[in-house]
Amino acid sequence: MARLLARLAPLALGLLCAVGCGSPCQDLADRICNCQPAGTLRDNCKSSVKNQIDSAKPSSGDQSYCSDKLKTCPDPESTPSQCQVLETQAGKEACGLAFPL
């Protein structure tokens, strides 16, 4: 599972930063990074997200998109099964990592 999430993290970063990344996007990316094992992998994921967000210029539409995804993407810290759900198509769609098929 950690390998899958390690491969998903760059995808998440790219997708989230492609839409601009406002504060809601930071929160959404942090939720996805929280599925990484605690320690270096998680810290690196969050650091990469922060660096990309700091260099982006988010629009209100970008922030709205991430806000909408925050409503459908549970936080793994309060929903422990979320990391397993994130491996499914539905979980990826809920968190903005994939488009509906």
mmCIF file with all atom_site columns, C-alpha atoms in Angstrom:
data_model
loop_
_atom_site.group_PDB
_atom_site.id
_atom_site.type_symbol
_atom_site.label_atom_id
_atom_site.label_alt_id
_atom_site.label_comp_id
_atom_site.label_asym_id
_atom_site.label_entity_id
_atom_site.label_seq_id
_atom_site.pdbx_PDB_ins_code
_atom_site.Cartn_x
_atom_site.Cartn_y
_atom_site.Cartn_z
_atom_site.occupancy
_atom_site.B_iso_or_equiv
_atom_site.pdbx_formal_charge
_atom_site.auth_seq_id
_atom_site.auth_comp_id
_atom_site.auth_asym_id
_atom_site.auth_atom_id
_atom_site.pdbx_PDB_model_num
ATOM 1   C CA . MET A 1 1   ? 0.000   0.000  0.000   1.00 0.00 ? 1   MET A CA 1
ATOM 2   C CA . ALA A 1 2   ? 2.830   2.410  0.798   1.00 0.00 ? 2   ALA A CA 1
ATOM 3   C CA . ARG A 1 3   ? 4.282   1.870  -2.682  1.00 0.00 ? 3   ARG A CA 1
ATOM 4   C CA . LEU A 1 4   ? 0.968   2.619  -4.342  1.00 0.00 ? 4   LEU A CA 1
ATOM 5   C CA . LEU A 1 5   ? 0.557   5.776  -2.310  1.00 0.00 ? 5   LEU A CA 1
ATOM 6   C CA . ALA A 1 6   ? 4.156   6.765  -3.028  1.00 0.00 ? 6   ALA A CA 1
ATOM 7   C CA . ARG A 1 7   ? 3.283   6.554  -6.718  1.00 0.00 ? 7   ARG A CA 1
ATOM 8   C CA . LEU A 1 8   ? 0.007   8.434  -6.210  1.00 0.00 ? 8   LEU A CA 1
ATOM 9   C CA . ALA A 1 9   ? 1.582   11.316 -4.287  1.00 0.00 ? 9   ALA A CA 1
ATOM 10  C CA . PRO A 1 10  ? 3.326   12.890 -7.316  1.00 0.00 ? 10  PRO A CA 1
ATOM 11  C CA . LEU A 1 11  ? 0.122   12.480 -9.323  1.00 0.00 ? 11  LEU A CA 1
ATOM 12  C CA . ALA A 1 12  ? -1.805  14.198 -6.551  1.00 0.00 ? 12  ALA A CA 1
ATOM 13  C CA . LEU A 1 13  ? 0.742   16.974 -6.374  1.00 0.00 ? 13  LEU A CA 1
ATOM 14  C CA . GLY A 1 14  ? 0.633   17.513 -10.102 1.00 0.00 ? 14  GLY A CA 1
ATOM 15  C CA . LEU A 1 15  ? -3.143  17.475 -10.261 1.00 0.00 ? 15  LEU A CA 1
ATOM 16  C CA . LEU A 1 16  ? -3.613  19.730 -7.287  1.00 0.00 ? 16  LEU A CA 1
ATOM 17  C CA . CYS A 1 17  ? -1.012  22.208 -8.422  1.00 0.00 ? 17  CYS A CA 1
ATOM 18  C CA . ALA A 1 18  ? -2.332  22.138 -11.964 1.00 0.00 ? 18  ALA A CA 1
ATOM 19  C CA . VAL A 1 19  ? -5.562  23.569 -10.607 1.00 0.00 ? 19  VAL A CA 1
ATOM 20  C CA . GLY A 1 20  ? -3.706  26.316 -8.786  1.00 0.00 ? 20  GLY A CA 1
ATOM 21  C CA . CYS A 1 21  ? -3.657  25.308 -5.140  1.00 0.00 ? 21  CYS A CA 1
ATOM 22  C CA . GLY A 1 22  ? -5.173  27.706 -2.673  1.00 0.00 ? 22  GLY A CA 1
ATOM 23  C CA . SER A 1 23  ? -5.552  27.011 1.020   1.00 0.00 ? 23  SER A CA 1
ATOM 24  C CA . PRO A 1 24  ? -8.262  24.384 0.386   1.00 0.00 ? 24  PRO A CA 1
ATOM 25  C CA . CYS A 1 25  ? -5.881  22.691 -2.058  1.00 0.00 ? 25  CYS A CA 1
ATOM 26  C CA . GLN A 1 26  ? -3.189  22.573 0.644   1.00 0.00 ? 26  GLN A CA 1
ATOM 27  C CA . ASP A 1 27  ? -5.667  20.897 2.989   1.00 0.00 ? 27  ASP A CA 1
ATOM 28  C CA . LEU A 1 28  ? -6.696  18.405 0.317   1.00 0.00 ? 28  LEU A CA 1
ATOM 29  C CA . ALA A 1 29  ? -3.098  17.541 -0.535  1.00 0.00 ? 29  ALA A CA 1
ATOM 30  C CA . ASP A 1 30  ? -2.297  17.133 3.161   1.00 0.00 ? 30  ASP A CA 1
ATOM 31  C CA . ARG A 1 31  ? -5.128  14.610 3.443   1.00 0.00 ? 31  ARG A CA 1
ATOM 32  C CA . ILE A 1 32  ? -3.629  12.618 0.603   1.00 0.00 ? 32  ILE A CA 1
ATOM 33  C CA . CYS A 1 33  ? -0.116  12.915 2.065   1.00 0.00 ? 33  CYS A CA 1
ATOM 34  C CA . ASN A 1 34  ? -1.460  11.620 5.393   1.00 0.00 ? 34  ASN A CA 1
ATOM 35  C CA . CYS A 1 35  ? -1.778  8.206  3.736   1.00 0.00 ? 35  CYS A CA 1
ATOM 36  C CA . GLN A 1 36  ? 2.014   8.050  3.513   1.00 0.00 ? 36  GLN A CA 1
ATOM 37  C CA . PRO A 1 37  ? 3.785   6.344  6.412   1.00 0.00 ? 37  PRO A CA 1
ATOM 38  C CA . ALA A 1 38  ? 4.622   8.788  9.200   1.00 0.00 ? 38  ALA A CA 1
ATOM 39  C CA . GLY A 1 39  ? 8.131   10.135 8.911   1.00 0.00 ? 39  GLY A CA 1
ATOM 40  C CA . THR A 1 40  ? 10.246  11.020 5.902   1.00 0.00 ? 40  THR A CA 1
ATOM 41  C CA . LEU A 1 41  ? 7.788   9.997  3.165   1.00 0.00 ? 41  LEU A CA 1
ATOM 42  C CA . ARG A 1 42  ? 4.919   11.975 4.652   1.00 0.00 ? 42  ARG A CA 1
ATOM 43  C CA . ASP A 1 43  ? 7.128   14.958 5.484   1.00 0.00 ? 43  ASP A CA 1
ATOM 44  C CA . ASN A 1 44  ? 8.556   15.009 1.946   1.00 0.00 ? 44  ASN A CA 1
ATOM 45  C CA . CYS A 1 45  ? 5.078   14.784 0.445   1.00 0.00 ? 45  CYS A CA 1
ATOM 46  C CA . LYS A 1 46  ? 3.816   17.726 2.492   1.00 0.00 ? 46  LYS A CA 1
ATOM 47  C CA . SER A 1 47  ? 6.970   19.744 1.836   1.00 0.00 ? 47  SER A CA 1
ATOM 48  C CA . SER A 1 48  ? 6.673   19.200 -1.917  1.00 0.00 ? 48  SER A CA 1
ATOM 49  C CA . VAL A 1 49  ? 3.033   20.258 -1.832  1.00 0.00 ? 49  VAL A CA 1
ATOM 50  C CA . LYS A 1 50  ? 3.847   23.397 0.137   1.00 0.00 ? 50  LYS A CA 1
ATOM 51  C CA . ASN A 1 51  ? 6.649   24.365 -2.250  1.00 0.00 ? 51  ASN A CA 1
ATOM 52  C CA . GLN A 1 52  ? 4.425   23.927 -5.289  1.00 0.00 ? 52  GLN A CA 1
ATOM 53  C CA . ILE A 1 53  ? 1.537   25.794 -3.689  1.00 0.00 ? 53  ILE A CA 1
ATOM 54  C CA . ASP A 1 54  ? 3.801   28.676 -2.666  1.00 0.00 ? 54  ASP A CA 1
ATOM 55  C CA . SER A 1 55  ? 4.800   29.162 -6.310  1.00 0.00 ? 55  SER A CA 1
ATOM 56  C CA . ALA A 1 56  ? 1.251   28.871 -7.739  1.00 0.00 ? 56  ALA A CA 1
ATOM 57  C CA . LYS A 1 57  ? -1.277  31.638 -8.277  1.00 0.00 ? 57  LYS A CA 1
ATOM 58  C CA . PRO A 1 58  ? -4.667  30.105 -7.388  1.00 0.00 ? 58  PRO A CA 1
ATOM 59  C CA . SER A 1 59  ? -7.877  31.478 -8.827  1.00 0.00 ? 59  SER A CA 1
ATOM 60  C CA . SER A 1 60  ? -11.171 31.457 -6.978  1.00 0.00 ? 60  SER A CA 1
ATOM 61  C CA . GLY A 1 61  ? -12.269 28.641 -9.298  1.00 0.00 ? 61  GLY A CA 1
ATOM 62  C CA . ASP A 1 62  ? -9.245  26.576 -8.307  1.00 0.00 ? 62  ASP A CA 1
ATOM 63  C CA . GLN A 1 63  ? -9.977  27.109 -4.633  1.00 0.00 ? 63  GLN A CA 1
ATOM 64  C CA . SER A 1 64  ? -13.626 26.217 -5.173  1.00 0.00 ? 64  SER A CA 1
ATOM 65  C CA . TYR A 1 65  ? -12.656 22.949 -6.899  1.00 0.00 ? 65  TYR A CA 1
ATOM 66  C CA . CYS A 1 66  ? -10.476 21.931 -3.952  1.00 0.00 ? 66  CYS A CA 1
ATOM 67  C CA . SER A 1 67  ? -13.156 22.995 -1.466  1.00 0.00 ? 67  SER A CA 1
ATOM 68  C CA . ASP A 1 68  ? -15.617 20.730 -3.249  1.00 0.00 ? 68  ASP A CA 1
ATOM 69  C CA . LYS A 1 69  ? -13.157 17.827 -3.095  1.00 0.00 ? 69  LYS A CA 1
ATOM 70  C CA . LEU A 1 70  ? -12.591 18.419 0.629   1.00 0.00 ? 70  LEU A CA 1
ATOM 71  C CA . LYS A 1 71  ? -16.286 17.634 1.113   1.00 0.00 ? 71  LYS A CA 1
ATOM 72  C CA . THR A 1 72  ? -15.936 14.210 -0.541  1.00 0.00 ? 72  THR A CA 1
ATOM 73  C CA . CYS A 1 73  ? -12.395 13.211 0.474   1.00 0.00 ? 73  CYS A CA 1
ATOM 74  C CA . PRO A 1 74  ? -12.345 12.124 4.137   1.00 0.00 ? 74  PRO A CA 1
ATOM 75  C CA . ASP A 1 75  ? -9.299  12.870 6.273   1.00 0.00 ? 75  ASP A CA 1
ATOM 76  C CA . PRO A 1 76  ? -7.377  9.651  7.051   1.00 0.00 ? 76  PRO A CA 1
ATOM 77  C CA . GLU A 1 77  ? -6.667  10.961 10.544  1.00 0.00 ? 77  GLU A CA 1
ATOM 78  C CA . SER A 1 78  ? -10.383 10.832 11.380  1.00 0.00 ? 78  SER A CA 1
ATOM 79  C CA . THR A 1 79  ? -11.334 8.057  8.917   1.00 0.00 ? 79  THR A CA 1
ATOM 80  C CA . PRO A 1 80  ? -8.607  5.379  9.153   1.00 0.00 ? 80  PRO A CA 1
ATOM 81  C CA . SER A 1 81  ? -9.990  3.329  6.236   1.00 0.00 ? 81  SER A CA 1
ATOM 82  C CA . GLN A 1 82  ? -9.629  6.317  3.875   1.00 0.00 ? 82  GLN A CA 1
ATOM 83  C CA . CYS A 1 83  ? -6.173  5.261  2.724   1.00 0.00 ? 83  CYS A CA 1
ATOM 84  C CA . GLN A 1 84  ? -7.588  1.942  1.507   1.00 0.00 ? 84  GLN A CA 1
ATOM 85  C CA . VAL A 1 85  ? -10.496 3.746  -0.151  1.00 0.00 ? 85  VAL A CA 1
ATOM 86  C CA . LEU A 1 86  ? -8.003  6.047  -1.891  1.00 0.00 ? 86  LEU A CA 1
ATOM 87  C CA . GLU A 1 87  ? -6.704  3.003  -3.781  1.00 0.00 ? 87  GLU A CA 1
ATOM 88  C CA . THR A 1 88  ? -10.085 2.555  -5.505  1.00 0.00 ? 88  THR A CA 1
ATOM 89  C CA . GLN A 1 89  ? -11.428 4.424  -8.518  1.00 0.00 ? 89  GLN A CA 1
ATOM 90  C CA . ALA A 1 90  ? -14.222 5.907  -6.390  1.00 0.00 ? 90  ALA A CA 1
ATOM 91  C CA . GLY A 1 91  ? -11.748 7.047  -3.740  1.00 0.00 ? 91  GLY A CA 1
ATOM 92  C CA . LYS A 1 92  ? -9.496  8.642  -6.340  1.00 0.00 ? 92  LYS A CA 1
ATOM 93  C CA . GLU A 1 93  ? -12.471 10.459 -7.866  1.00 0.00 ? 93  GLU A CA 1
ATOM 94  C CA . ALA A 1 94  ? -13.628 11.657 -4.436  1.00 0.00 ? 94  ALA A CA 1
ATOM 95  C CA . CYS A 1 95  ? -10.220 13.193 -3.744  1.00 0.00 ? 95  CYS A CA 1
ATOM 96  C CA . GLY A 1 96  ? -9.647  14.656 -7.194  1.00 0.00 ? 96  GLY A CA 1
ATOM 97  C CA . LEU A 1 97  ? -6.966  12.175 -8.261  1.00 0.00 ? 97  LEU A CA 1
ATOM 98  C CA . ALA A 1 98  ? -9.020  10.762 -11.149 1.00 0.00 ? 98  ALA A CA 1
ATOM 99  C CA . PHE A 1 99  ? -11.888 11.724 -13.372 1.00 0.00 ? 99  PHE A CA 1
ATOM 100 C CA . PRO A 1 100 ? -15.050 9.589  -13.422 1.00 0.00 ? 100 PRO A CA 1
ATOM 101 C CA . LEU A 1 101 ? -14.916 6.760  -15.945 1.00 0.00 ? 101 LEU A CA 1
#
